[in-house]
Short mmCIF file of C-alpha atoms in Angstrom, two decimals:
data_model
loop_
_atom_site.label_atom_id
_atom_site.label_comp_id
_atom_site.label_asym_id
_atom_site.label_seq_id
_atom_site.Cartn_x
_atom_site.Cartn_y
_atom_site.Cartn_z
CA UNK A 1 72.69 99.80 102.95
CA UNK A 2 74.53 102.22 100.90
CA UNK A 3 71.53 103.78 99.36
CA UNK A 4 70.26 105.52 102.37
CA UNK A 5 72.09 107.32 105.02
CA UNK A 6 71.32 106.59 108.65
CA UNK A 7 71.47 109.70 110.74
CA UNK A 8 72.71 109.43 114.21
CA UNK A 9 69.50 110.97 115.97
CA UNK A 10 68.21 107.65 114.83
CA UNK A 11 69.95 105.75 117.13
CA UNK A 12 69.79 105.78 120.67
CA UNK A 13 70.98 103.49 123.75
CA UNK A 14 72.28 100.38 122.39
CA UNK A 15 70.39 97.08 123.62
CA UNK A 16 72.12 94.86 125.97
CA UNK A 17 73.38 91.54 124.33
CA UNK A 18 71.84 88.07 125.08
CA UNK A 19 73.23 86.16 127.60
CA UNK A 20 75.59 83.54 125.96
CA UNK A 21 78.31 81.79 127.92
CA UNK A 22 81.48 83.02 127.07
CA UNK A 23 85.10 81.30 126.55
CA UNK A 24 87.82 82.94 128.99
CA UNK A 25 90.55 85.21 127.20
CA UNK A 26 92.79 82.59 128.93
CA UNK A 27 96.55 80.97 127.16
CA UNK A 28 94.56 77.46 126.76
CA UNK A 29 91.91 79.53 125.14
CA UNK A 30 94.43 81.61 122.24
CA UNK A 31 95.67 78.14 122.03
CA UNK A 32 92.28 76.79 121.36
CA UNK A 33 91.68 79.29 118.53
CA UNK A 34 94.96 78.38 116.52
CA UNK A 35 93.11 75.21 115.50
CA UNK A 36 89.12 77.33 115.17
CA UNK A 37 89.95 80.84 113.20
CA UNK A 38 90.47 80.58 109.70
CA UNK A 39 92.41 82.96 107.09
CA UNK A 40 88.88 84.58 106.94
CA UNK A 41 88.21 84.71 110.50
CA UNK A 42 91.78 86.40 110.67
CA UNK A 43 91.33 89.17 107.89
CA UNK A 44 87.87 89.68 110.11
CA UNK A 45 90.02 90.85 113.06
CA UNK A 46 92.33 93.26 110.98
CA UNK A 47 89.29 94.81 109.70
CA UNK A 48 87.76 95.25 113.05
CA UNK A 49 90.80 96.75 114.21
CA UNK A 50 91.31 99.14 111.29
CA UNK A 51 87.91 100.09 111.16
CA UNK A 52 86.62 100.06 114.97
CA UNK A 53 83.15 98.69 114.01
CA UNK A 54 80.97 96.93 111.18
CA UNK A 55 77.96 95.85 111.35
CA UNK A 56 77.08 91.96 110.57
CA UNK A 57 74.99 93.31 106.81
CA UNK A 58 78.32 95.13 105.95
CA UNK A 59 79.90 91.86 107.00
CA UNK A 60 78.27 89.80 105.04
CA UNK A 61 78.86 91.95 102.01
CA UNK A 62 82.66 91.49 102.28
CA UNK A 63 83.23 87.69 103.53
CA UNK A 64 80.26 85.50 103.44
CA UNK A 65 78.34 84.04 100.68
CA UNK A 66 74.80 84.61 102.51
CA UNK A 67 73.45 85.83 105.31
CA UNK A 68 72.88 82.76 107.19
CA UNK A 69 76.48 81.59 106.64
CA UNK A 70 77.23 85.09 108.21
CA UNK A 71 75.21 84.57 111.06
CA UNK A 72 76.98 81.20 111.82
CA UNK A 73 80.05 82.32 111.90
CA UNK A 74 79.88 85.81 113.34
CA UNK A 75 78.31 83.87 116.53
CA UNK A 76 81.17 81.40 116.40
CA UNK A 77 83.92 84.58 116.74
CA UNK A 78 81.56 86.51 119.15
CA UNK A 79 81.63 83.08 121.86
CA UNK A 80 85.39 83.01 121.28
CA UNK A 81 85.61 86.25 122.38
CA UNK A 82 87.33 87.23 119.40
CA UNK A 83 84.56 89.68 118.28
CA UNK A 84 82.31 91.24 120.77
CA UNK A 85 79.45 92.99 119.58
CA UNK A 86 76.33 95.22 120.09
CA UNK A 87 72.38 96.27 118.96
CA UNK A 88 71.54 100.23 118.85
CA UNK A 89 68.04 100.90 119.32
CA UNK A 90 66.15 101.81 116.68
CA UNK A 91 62.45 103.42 116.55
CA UNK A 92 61.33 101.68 113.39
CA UNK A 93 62.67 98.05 113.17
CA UNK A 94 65.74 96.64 114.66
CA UNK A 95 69.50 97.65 114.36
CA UNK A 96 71.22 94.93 112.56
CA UNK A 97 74.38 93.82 115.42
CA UNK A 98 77.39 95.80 115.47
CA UNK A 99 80.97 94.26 115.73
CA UNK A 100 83.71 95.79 117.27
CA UNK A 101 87.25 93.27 118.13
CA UNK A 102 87.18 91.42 120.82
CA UNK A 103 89.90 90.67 123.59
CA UNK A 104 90.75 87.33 122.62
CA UNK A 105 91.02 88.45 118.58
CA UNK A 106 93.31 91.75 119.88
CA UNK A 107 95.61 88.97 121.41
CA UNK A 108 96.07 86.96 118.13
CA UNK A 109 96.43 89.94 116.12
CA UNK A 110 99.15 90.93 118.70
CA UNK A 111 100.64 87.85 118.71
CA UNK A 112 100.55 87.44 114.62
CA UNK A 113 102.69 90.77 114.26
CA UNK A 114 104.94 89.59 117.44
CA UNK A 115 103.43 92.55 119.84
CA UNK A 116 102.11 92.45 122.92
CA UNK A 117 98.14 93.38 122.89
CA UNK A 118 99.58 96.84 124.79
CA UNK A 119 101.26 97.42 121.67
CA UNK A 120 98.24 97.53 119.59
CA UNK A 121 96.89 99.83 122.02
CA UNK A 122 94.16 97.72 122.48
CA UNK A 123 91.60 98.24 125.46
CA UNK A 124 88.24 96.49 125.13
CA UNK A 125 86.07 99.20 127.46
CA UNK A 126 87.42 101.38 124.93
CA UNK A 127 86.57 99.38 121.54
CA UNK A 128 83.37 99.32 123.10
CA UNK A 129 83.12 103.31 123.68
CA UNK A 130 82.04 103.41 119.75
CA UNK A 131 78.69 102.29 121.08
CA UNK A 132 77.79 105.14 122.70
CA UNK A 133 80.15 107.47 120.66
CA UNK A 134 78.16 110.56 118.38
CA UNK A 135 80.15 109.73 115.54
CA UNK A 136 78.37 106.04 115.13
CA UNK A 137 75.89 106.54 112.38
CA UNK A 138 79.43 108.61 110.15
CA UNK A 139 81.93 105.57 111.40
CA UNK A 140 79.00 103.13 110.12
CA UNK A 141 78.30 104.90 106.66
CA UNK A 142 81.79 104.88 105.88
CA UNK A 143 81.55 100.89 106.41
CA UNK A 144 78.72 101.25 103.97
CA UNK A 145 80.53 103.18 101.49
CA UNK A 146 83.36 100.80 101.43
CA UNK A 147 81.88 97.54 101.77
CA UNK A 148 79.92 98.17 98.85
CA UNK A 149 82.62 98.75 96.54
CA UNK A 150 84.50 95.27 98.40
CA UNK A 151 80.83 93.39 97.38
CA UNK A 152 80.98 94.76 94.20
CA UNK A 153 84.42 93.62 93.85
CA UNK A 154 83.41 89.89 94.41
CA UNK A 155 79.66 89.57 92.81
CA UNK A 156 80.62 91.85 89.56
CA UNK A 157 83.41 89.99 87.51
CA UNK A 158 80.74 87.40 87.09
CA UNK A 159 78.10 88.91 85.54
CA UNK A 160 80.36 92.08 84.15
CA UNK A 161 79.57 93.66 80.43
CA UNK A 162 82.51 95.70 80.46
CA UNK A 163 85.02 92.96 79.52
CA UNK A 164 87.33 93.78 82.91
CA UNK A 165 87.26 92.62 86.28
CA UNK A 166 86.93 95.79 88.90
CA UNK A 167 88.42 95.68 92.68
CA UNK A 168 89.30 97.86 95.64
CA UNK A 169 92.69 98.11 96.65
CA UNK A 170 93.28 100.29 99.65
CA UNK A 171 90.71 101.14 102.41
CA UNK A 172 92.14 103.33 105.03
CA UNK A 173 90.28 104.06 108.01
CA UNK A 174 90.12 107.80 109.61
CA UNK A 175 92.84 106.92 112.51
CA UNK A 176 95.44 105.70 109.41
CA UNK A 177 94.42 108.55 107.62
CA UNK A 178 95.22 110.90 110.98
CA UNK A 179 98.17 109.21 111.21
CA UNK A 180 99.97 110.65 107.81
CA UNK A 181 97.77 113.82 107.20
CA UNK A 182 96.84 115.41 110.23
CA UNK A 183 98.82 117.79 110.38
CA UNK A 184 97.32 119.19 107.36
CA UNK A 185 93.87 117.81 106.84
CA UNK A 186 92.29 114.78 108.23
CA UNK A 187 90.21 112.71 105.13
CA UNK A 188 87.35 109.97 106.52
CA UNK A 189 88.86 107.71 104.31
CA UNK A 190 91.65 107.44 101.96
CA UNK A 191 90.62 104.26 98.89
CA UNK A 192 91.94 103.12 95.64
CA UNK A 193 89.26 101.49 93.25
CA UNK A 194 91.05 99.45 89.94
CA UNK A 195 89.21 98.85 86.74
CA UNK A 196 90.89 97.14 83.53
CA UNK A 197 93.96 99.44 83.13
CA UNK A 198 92.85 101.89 85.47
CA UNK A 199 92.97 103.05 88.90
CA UNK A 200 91.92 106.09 90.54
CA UNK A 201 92.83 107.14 94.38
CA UNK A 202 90.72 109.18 96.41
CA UNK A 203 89.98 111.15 99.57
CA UNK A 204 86.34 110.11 100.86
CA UNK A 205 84.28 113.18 102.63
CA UNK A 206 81.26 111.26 104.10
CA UNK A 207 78.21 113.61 104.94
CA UNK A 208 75.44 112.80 106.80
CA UNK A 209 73.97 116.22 106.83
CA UNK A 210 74.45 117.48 110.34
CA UNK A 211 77.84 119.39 109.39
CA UNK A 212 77.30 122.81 107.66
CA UNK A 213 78.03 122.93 103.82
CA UNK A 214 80.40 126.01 104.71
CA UNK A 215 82.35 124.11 107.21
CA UNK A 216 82.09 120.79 104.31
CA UNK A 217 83.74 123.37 101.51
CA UNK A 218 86.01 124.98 103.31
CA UNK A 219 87.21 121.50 103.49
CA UNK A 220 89.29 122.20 100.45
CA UNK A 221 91.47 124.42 101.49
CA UNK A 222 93.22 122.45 103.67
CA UNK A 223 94.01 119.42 100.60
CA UNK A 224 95.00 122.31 98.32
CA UNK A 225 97.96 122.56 101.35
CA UNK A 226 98.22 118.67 101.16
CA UNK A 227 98.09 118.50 96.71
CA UNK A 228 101.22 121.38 97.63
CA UNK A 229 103.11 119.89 100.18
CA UNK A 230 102.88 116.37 98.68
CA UNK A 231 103.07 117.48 94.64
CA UNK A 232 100.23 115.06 94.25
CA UNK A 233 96.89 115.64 92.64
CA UNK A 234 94.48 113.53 94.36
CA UNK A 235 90.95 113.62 94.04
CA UNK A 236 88.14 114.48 97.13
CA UNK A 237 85.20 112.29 96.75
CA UNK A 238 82.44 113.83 98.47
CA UNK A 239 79.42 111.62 99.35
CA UNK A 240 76.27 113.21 100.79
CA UNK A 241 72.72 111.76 101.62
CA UNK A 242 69.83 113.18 98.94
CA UNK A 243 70.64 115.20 95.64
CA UNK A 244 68.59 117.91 97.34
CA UNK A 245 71.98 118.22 100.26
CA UNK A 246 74.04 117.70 97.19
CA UNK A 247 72.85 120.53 95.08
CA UNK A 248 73.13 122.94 97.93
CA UNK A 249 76.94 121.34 98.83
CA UNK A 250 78.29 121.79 94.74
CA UNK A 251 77.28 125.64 95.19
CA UNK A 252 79.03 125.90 98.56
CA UNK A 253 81.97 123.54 96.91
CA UNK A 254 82.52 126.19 93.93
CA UNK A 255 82.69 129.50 95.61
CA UNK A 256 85.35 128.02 97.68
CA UNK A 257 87.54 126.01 94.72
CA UNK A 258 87.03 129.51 92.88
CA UNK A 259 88.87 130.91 94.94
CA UNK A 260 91.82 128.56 95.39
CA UNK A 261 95.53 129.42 94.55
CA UNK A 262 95.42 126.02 92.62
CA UNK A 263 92.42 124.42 91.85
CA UNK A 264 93.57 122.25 89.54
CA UNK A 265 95.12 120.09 92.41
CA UNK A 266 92.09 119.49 94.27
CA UNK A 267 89.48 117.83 91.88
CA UNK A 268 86.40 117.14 93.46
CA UNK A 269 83.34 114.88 92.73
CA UNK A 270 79.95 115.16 94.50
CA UNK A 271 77.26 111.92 94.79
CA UNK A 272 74.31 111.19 96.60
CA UNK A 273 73.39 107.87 98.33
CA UNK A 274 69.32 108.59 96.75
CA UNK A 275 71.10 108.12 93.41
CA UNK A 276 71.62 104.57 93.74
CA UNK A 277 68.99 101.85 92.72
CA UNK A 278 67.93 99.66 95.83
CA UNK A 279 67.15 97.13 93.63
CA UNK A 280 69.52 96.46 92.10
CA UNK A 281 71.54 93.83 92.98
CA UNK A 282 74.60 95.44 94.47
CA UNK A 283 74.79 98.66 94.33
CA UNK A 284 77.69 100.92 95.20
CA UNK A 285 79.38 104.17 94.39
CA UNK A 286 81.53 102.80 91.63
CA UNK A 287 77.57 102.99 90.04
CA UNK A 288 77.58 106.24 87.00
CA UNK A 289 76.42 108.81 90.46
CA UNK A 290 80.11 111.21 90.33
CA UNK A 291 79.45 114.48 88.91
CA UNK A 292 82.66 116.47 89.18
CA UNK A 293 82.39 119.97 90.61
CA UNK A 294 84.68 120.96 87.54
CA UNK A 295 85.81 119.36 84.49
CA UNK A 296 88.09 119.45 81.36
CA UNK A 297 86.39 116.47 79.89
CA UNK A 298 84.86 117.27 76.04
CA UNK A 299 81.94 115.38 77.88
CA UNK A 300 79.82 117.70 79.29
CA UNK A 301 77.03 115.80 80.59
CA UNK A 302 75.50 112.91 82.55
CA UNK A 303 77.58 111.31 85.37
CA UNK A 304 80.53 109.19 85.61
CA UNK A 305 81.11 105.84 87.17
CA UNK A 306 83.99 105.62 89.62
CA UNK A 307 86.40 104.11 87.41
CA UNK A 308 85.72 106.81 84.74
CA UNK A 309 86.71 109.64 86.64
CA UNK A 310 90.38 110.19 85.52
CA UNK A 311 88.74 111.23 82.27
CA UNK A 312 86.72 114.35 83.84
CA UNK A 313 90.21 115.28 84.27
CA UNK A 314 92.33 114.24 81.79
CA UNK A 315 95.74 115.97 83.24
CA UNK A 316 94.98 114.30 86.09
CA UNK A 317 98.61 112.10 86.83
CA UNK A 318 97.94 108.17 87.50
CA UNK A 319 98.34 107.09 91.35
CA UNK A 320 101.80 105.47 91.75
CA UNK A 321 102.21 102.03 92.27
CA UNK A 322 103.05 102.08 95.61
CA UNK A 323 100.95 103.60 98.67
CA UNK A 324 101.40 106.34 101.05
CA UNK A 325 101.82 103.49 103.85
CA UNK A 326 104.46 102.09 101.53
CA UNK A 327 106.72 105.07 100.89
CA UNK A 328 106.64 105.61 105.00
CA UNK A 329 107.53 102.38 106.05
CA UNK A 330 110.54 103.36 107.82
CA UNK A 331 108.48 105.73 109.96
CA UNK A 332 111.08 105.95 112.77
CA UNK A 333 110.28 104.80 116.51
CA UNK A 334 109.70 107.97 117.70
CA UNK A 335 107.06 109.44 115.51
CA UNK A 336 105.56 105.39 115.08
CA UNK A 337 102.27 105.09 116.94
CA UNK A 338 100.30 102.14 118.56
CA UNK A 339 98.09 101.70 115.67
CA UNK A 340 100.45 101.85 112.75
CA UNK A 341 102.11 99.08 114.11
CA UNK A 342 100.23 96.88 111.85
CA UNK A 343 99.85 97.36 108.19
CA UNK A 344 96.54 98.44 106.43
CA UNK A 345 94.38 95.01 105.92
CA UNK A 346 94.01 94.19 101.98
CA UNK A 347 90.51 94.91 101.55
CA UNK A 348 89.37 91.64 99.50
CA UNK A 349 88.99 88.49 101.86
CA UNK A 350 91.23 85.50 101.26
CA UNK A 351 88.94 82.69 100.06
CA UNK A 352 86.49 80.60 102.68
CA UNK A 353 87.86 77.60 104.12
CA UNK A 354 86.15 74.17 103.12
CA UNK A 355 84.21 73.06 105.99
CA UNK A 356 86.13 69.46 105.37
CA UNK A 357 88.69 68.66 103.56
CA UNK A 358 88.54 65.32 101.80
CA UNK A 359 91.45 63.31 101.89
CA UNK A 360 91.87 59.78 100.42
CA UNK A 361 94.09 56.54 101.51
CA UNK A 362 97.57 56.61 99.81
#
């Protein structure tokens, strides 16, 4: 869940998966799944692929209206081969199953965008490399972060005080993110979160607590290069563990936006995962846990929700309507890579499928 942070000394080999029996990755087979996957099943696969793994809770948060609806379906996907997944072991409990794409879904998101599953640079030994990779427990938070704010998105209009409905509207994974900023900085996440007439775009640092709070600041410098090469203020979101991490990252955090050429075009915001209330009934970061590391708000205390942020810093310009995908869609050939082939998922599902669809004489 979002309100803890799993550390990846916590998990260990992952557990081997039960024997099932297995459709081939065979022509008859993609022809057998036009009539099987659904819009939903679809927007699954793009996810997968953007986002390398998610695990069935973070799932079920985004696309299914309970767990055991989740369940179903996940195990539907994972015998078509178009999912596969995995368990990491866990000393207290169990792991909840991790999903990575599967061959047969890397062939129909190949053959939706006209591309051969080469062209998606696609290899299944290597989806599955996340398994074992040291980055699992950061690649998996991020998933939490996100997912959140996408459950949020579809629980909250309906019980909502504020008179607005709220949504996410970008979610860019690391690798997209790589793709158009490396050679300046390289964000965990790039989102856009819309409430009423607003909409604030963000950076996301996720912290787990095993990087140094020196090596998390000095983070900065390198988007004050990106705010100057791009003329665009845009806001680093910094998410760490406990308040206790926090406290000791916003002292770090200010000695090094002190000393910044501009620092007026890097705002920052710090939160902590401990801030959130388990109970309640989905919690996220667009919750009141942001406390800006400086501010030219007349408020001066308490935090701000997600949405509210602009207003910490009210010279802040709005996010233009279109994305950075958007204004480098004629990236040519030669600097085009494998994975930008296909264009960033929309992070709301399209709606569930009726299991039958009633239909009556003429």
């Amino acid at each position: 869940m979002i309100t803890t942070t799993t550390r990846q000394h916590a998990l260990r080999q992952h557990l081997p998966g039960r024997t099932t029996a297995r459709a081939a990755n065979s022509v008859d087979h993609q022809a057998a799944l036009a009539t099987r996957l659904t819009a939903r099943d679809r927007w699954i696969l793009a996810l997968l692929h953007e986002h390398r793994v998610l695990t069935s809770q973070q799932l079920q948060d985004a696309a299914f209206p309970s767990g055991r609806s989740a369940r179903q379906r996940l195990r539907d996907l994972y015998l078509w081969r178009a999912v596969s997944r995995f368990q990491p072991f866990q000393q207290v409990g169990r792991a909840p199953m991790h999903y990575i794409l599967g061959p047969a879904g890397a062939g129909v998101l190949a053959a939706e965008h006209g591309l051969e599953v080469k062209d998606l640079g696609y290899r299944h030994d290597r989806a599955m490399s996340i398994a074992h990779n040291q980055r699992l427990a950061h690649t998996v938070g991020i998933g939490d972060f996100f997912t959140s704010l996408i459950a949020r998105t579809r629980y909250r209009p309906a019980n909502s005080t504020r008179g607005y409905p709220e949504a996410l509207t970008a979610w860019w994974s690391e690798t997209r993110c790589a793709r158009h900023f490396s050679d300046l900085v390289i964000p965990d996440a790039y989102g856009r979160w819309h409430a009423g007439n607003t909409e604030v775009e963000f950076f996301l640092e996720y912290d787990t607590g095993t990087e140094s709070l020196t090596k998390l600041s000095r983070k900065l410098l390198a988007y004050e290069r990106l705010a100057d090469a791009t003329g665009i203020a845009t806001p680093v979101l910094i998410w760490l563990p406990t308040t206790r991490r926090e406290a000791g990252a916003r002292t770090a955090l200010a000695q090094i936006h002190a000393g910044l050429d501009h620092p007026d075009t890097v705002p920052v915001a710090t939160a902590a995962a401990d801030l959130l209330d388990p109970r309640a009934p989905h919690p996220s970061p667009a919750d009141a846990v942001w406390l800006p590391l400086t501010s030219t708000s007349r408020r001066t205390v308490g935090r701000f929700e997600l949405a509210g942020l602009p207003d910490a810093w009210p010279g802040l310009a709005p996010p233009t309507a279109s994305t950075p995908d958007d204004e480098n869609s004629a990236t040519t050939a030669e600097s085009a890579t494998a994975f930008s082939r296909l264009p960033p998922p929309t992070p709301i599902p399209p709606p569930a499928s009726p299991n039958r669809i009633h239909r009556t004489d003429p």
